Tab-separated table of C-alpha atoms in Angstrom:
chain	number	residue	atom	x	y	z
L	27	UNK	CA	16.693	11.863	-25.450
L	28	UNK	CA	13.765	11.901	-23.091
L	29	UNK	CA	13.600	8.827	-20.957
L	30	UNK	CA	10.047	8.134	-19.857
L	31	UNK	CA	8.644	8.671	-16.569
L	32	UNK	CA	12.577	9.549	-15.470
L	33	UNK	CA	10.800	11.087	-11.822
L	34	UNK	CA	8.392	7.914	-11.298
L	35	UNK	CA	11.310	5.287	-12.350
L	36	UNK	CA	13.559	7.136	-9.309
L	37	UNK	CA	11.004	7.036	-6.450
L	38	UNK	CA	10.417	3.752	-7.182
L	39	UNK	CA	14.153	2.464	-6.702
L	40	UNK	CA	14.369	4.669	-3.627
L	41	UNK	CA	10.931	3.243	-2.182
L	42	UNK	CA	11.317	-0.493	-3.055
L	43	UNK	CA	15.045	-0.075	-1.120
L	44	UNK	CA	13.317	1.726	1.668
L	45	UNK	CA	10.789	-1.242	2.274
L	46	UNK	CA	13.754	-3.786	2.522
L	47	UNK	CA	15.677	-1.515	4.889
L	48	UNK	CA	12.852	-1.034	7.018
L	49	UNK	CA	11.386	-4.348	7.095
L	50	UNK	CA	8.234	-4.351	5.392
L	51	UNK	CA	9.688	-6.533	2.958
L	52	UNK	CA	11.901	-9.621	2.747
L	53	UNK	CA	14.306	-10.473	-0.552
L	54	UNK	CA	12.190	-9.419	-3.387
L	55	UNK	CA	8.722	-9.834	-1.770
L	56	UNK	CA	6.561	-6.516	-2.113
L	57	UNK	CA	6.258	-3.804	-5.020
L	58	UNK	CA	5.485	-0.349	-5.393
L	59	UNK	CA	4.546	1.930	-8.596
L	60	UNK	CA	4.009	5.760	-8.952
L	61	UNK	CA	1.725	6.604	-12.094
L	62	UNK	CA	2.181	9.756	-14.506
L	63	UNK	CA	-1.075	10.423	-16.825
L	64	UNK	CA	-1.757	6.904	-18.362
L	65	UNK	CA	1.491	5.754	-17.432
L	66	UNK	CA	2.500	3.591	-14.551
L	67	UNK	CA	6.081	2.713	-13.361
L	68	UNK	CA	6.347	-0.426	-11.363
L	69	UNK	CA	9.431	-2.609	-10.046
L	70	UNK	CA	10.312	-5.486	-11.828
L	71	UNK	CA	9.953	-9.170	-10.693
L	72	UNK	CA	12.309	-11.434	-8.920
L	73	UNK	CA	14.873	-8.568	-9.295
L	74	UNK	CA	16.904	-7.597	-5.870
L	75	UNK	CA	16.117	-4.325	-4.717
L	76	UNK	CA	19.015	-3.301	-3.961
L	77	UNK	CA	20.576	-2.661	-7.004
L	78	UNK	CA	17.963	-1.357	-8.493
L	79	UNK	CA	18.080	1.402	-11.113
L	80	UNK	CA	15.789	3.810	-12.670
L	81	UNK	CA	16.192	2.088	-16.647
L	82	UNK	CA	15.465	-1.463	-14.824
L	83	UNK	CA	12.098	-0.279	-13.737
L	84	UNK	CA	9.047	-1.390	-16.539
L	85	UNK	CA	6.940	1.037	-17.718
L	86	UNK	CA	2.963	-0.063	-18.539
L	87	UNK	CA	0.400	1.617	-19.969
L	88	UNK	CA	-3.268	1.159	-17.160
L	89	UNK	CA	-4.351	-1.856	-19.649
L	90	UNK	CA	-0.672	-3.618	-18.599
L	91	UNK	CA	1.161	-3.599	-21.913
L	92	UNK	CA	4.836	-2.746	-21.808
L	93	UNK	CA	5.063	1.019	-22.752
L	94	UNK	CA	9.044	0.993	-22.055
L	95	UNK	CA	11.413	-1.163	-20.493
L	96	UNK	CA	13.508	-4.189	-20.876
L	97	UNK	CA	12.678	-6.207	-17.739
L	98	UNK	CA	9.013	-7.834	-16.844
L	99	UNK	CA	6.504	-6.078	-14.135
L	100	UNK	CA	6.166	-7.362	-10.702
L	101	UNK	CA	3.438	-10.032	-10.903
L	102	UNK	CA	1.541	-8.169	-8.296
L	103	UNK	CA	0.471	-6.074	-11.712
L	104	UNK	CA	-3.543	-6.646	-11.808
L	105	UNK	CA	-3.328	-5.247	-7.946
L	106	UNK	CA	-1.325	-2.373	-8.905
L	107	UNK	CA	-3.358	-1.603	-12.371
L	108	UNK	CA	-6.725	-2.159	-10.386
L	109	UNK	CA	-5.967	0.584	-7.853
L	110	UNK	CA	-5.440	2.656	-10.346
L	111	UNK	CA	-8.090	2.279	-12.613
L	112	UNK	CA	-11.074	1.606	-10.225
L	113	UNK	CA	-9.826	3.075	-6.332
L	114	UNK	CA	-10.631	6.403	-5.057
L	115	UNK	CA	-9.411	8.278	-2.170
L	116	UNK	CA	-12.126	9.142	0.117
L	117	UNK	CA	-11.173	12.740	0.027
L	118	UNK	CA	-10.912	13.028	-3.778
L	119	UNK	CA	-7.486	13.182	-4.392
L	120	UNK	CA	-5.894	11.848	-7.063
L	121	UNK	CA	-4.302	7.797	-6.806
L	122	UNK	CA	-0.181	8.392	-7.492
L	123	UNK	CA	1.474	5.731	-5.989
L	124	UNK	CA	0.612	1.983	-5.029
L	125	UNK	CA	2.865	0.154	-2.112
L	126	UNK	CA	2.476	-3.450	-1.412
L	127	UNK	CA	4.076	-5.159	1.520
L	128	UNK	CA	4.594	-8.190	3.064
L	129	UNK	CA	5.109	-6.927	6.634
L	130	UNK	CA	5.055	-9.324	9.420
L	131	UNK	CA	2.978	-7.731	11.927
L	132	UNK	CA	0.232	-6.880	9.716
L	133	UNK	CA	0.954	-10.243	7.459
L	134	UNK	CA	0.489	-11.722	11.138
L	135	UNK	CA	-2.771	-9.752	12.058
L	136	UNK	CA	-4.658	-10.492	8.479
L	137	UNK	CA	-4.237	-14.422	9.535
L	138	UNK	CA	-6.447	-13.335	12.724
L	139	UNK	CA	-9.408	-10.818	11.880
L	140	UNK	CA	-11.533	-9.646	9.077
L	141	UNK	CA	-10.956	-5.848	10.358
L	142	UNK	CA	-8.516	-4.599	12.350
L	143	UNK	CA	-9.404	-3.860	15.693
L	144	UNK	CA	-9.105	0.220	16.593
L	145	UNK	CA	-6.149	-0.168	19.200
L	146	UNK	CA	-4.923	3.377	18.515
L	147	UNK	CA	-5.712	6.347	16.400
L	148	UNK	CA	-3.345	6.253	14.062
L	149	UNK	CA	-5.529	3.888	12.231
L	150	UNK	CA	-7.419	6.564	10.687
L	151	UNK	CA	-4.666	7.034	8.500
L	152	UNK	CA	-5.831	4.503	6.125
L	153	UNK	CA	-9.849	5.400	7.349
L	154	UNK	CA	-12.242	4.572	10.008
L	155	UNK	CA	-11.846	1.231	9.760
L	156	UNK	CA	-8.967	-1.438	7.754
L	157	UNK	CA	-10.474	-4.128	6.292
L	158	UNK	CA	-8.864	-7.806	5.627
L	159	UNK	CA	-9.667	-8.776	2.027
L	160	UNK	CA	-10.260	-12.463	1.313
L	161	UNK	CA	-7.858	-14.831	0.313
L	162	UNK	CA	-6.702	-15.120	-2.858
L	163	UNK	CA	-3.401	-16.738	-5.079
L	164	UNK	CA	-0.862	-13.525	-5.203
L	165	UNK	CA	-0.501	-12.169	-8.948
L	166	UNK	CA	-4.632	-13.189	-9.831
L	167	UNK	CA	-7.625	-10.660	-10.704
L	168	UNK	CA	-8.935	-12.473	-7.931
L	169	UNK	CA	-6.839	-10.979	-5.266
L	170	UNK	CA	-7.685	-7.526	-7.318
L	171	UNK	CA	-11.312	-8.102	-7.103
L	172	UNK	CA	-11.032	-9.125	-3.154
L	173	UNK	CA	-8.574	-5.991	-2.551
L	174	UNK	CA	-10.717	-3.534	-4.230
L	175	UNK	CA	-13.803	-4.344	-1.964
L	176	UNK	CA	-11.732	-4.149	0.733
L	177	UNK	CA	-10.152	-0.421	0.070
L	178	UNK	CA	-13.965	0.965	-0.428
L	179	UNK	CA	-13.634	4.062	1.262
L	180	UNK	CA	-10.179	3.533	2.723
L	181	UNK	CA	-6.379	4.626	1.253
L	182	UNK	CA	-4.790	0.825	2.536
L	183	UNK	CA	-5.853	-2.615	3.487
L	184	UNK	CA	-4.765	-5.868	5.088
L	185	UNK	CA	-4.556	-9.294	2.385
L	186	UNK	CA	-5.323	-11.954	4.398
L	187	UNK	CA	-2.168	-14.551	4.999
L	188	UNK	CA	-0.592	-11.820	2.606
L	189	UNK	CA	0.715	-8.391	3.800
L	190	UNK	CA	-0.750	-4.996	3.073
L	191	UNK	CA	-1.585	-2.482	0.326
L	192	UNK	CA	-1.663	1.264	0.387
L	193	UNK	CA	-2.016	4.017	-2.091
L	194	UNK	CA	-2.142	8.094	-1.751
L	195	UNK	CA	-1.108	11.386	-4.123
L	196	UNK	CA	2.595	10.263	-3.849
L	197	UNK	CA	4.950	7.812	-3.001
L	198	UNK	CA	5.510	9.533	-0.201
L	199	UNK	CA	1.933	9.391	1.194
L	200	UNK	CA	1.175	4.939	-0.024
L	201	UNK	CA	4.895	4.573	1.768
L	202	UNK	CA	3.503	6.131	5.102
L	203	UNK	CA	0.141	4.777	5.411
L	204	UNK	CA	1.987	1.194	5.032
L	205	UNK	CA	4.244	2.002	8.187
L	206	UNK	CA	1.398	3.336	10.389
L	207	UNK	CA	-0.421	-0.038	9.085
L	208	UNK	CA	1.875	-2.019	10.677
L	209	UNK	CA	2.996	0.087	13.510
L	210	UNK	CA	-1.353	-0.282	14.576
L	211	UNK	CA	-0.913	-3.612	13.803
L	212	UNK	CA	2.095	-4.594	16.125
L	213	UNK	CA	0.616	-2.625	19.321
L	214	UNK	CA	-2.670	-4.395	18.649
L	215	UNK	CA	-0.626	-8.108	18.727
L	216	UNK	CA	1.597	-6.405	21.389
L	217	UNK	CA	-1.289	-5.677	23.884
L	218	UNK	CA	-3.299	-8.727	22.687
L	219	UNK	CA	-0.388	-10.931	24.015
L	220	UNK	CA	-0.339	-8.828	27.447
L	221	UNK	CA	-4.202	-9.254	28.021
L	222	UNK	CA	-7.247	-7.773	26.162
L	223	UNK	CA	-6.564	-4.740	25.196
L	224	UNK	CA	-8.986	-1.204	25.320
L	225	UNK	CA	-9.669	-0.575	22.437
L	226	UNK	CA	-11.400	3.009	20.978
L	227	UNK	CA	-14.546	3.550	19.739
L	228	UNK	CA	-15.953	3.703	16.754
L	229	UNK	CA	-16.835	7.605	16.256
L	230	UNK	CA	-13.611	8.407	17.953
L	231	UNK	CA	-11.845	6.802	14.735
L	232	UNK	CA	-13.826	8.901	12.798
L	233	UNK	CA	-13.373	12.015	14.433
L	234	UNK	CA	-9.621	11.770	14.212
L	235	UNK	CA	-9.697	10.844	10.096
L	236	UNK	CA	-11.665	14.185	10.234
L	237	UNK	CA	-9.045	15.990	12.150
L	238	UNK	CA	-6.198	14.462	9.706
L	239	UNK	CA	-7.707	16.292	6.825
L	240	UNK	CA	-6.477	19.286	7.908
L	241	UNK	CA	-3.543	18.046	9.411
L	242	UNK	CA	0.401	19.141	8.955
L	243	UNK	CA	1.680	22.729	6.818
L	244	UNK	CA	-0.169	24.096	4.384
């Protein structure tokens, strides 16, 4: 028997334990999907993650029906299905994975800008700049809408009062660019409770998300 998206339906245990071991999520807060094709595999609401398994993890088709699985989606859906459908990575690659968090520095940060402020480099990770989208309820095509203006051009944003959301080619890749998110974001509060911290310029930001295109093995 061939059990659909078996790959997709593994990372995404593995991740959604990951986020709860490493803090960027609290109890069953967050979500993350991988997509195959048409396909996307998402967790499951209100479930714990960690006893997660691969056959508890829903399966929907890009227009949100239930394509396999006995458990309901995260209500997070419309942000997950939205990235998918209408996001682009600024180098063309393709949109694989989806990883929402509620971590607190970042959480804490997207109460206090509209952009956050370029405290170190790393923040070209998600692009030259990380926006804040607006405010909206959590679960609504309104938070879609307001998260999709702010990822124009970028692989991640800030939700403001919220957490974060980040996507790239893999799992691997969304999962990363929401720990540098919130690593930036803690040495920005870090500093910002010190004093007033340097921060870099503009073109410098850019420069660096230049030099990360060709960055690591090949």
């Amino acid at each position: 028997m061939t059990v659909i998206l078996a790959k997709e339906r593994l990372a995404v245990c593995e991740f959604a334990r990951r986020m709860t071991a490493d803090g960027l999520v609290v109890g069953t807060s967050g979500n993350v999907s991988a997509r195959q094709g048409e396909l996307v595999a998402v967790t499951p609401t209100g479930v714990d993650y960690a006893g997660l398994r691969p056959e508890d993890i829903p399966v929907v088709g890009l227009d949100g029906e239930i394509v396999d699985g006995a458990l309901k989606p995260t209500s997070e859906l419309p942000m997950h299905l939205t990235v998918y459908r209408e996001a682009a990575d600024p180098d063309g690659k393709p949109v694989s994975a989806v990883v929402h968090t509620h971590s607190v520095h970042a959480t804490a940060v997207s109460t206090l800008v509209t952009e956050v402020p370029p405290i170190h480099y790393m923040l070209a990770a998600i692009g030259p700049t990380a926006r804040v989208a607006s405010y909206a309820t959590y679960g609504t095509e309104e938070l879609a809408k307001a998260m999709l203006e702010a990822l124009d051009g970028r692989r991640g944003c800030l939700l403001a009062n919220h957490g974060t959301t980040t996507f790239g080619d893999s799992l691997g890749s969304a999962y990363s660019r929401a720990q540098q998110l919130e690593w930036v974001c803690q040495v920005w509060l870090t500093a910002r409770a010190a004093g007033t911290p340097n921060l870099l310029p503009s073109d410098e930001i850019e420069h660096v998300v230049e030099k990360l295109r060709g960055y690591g093995q090949r």
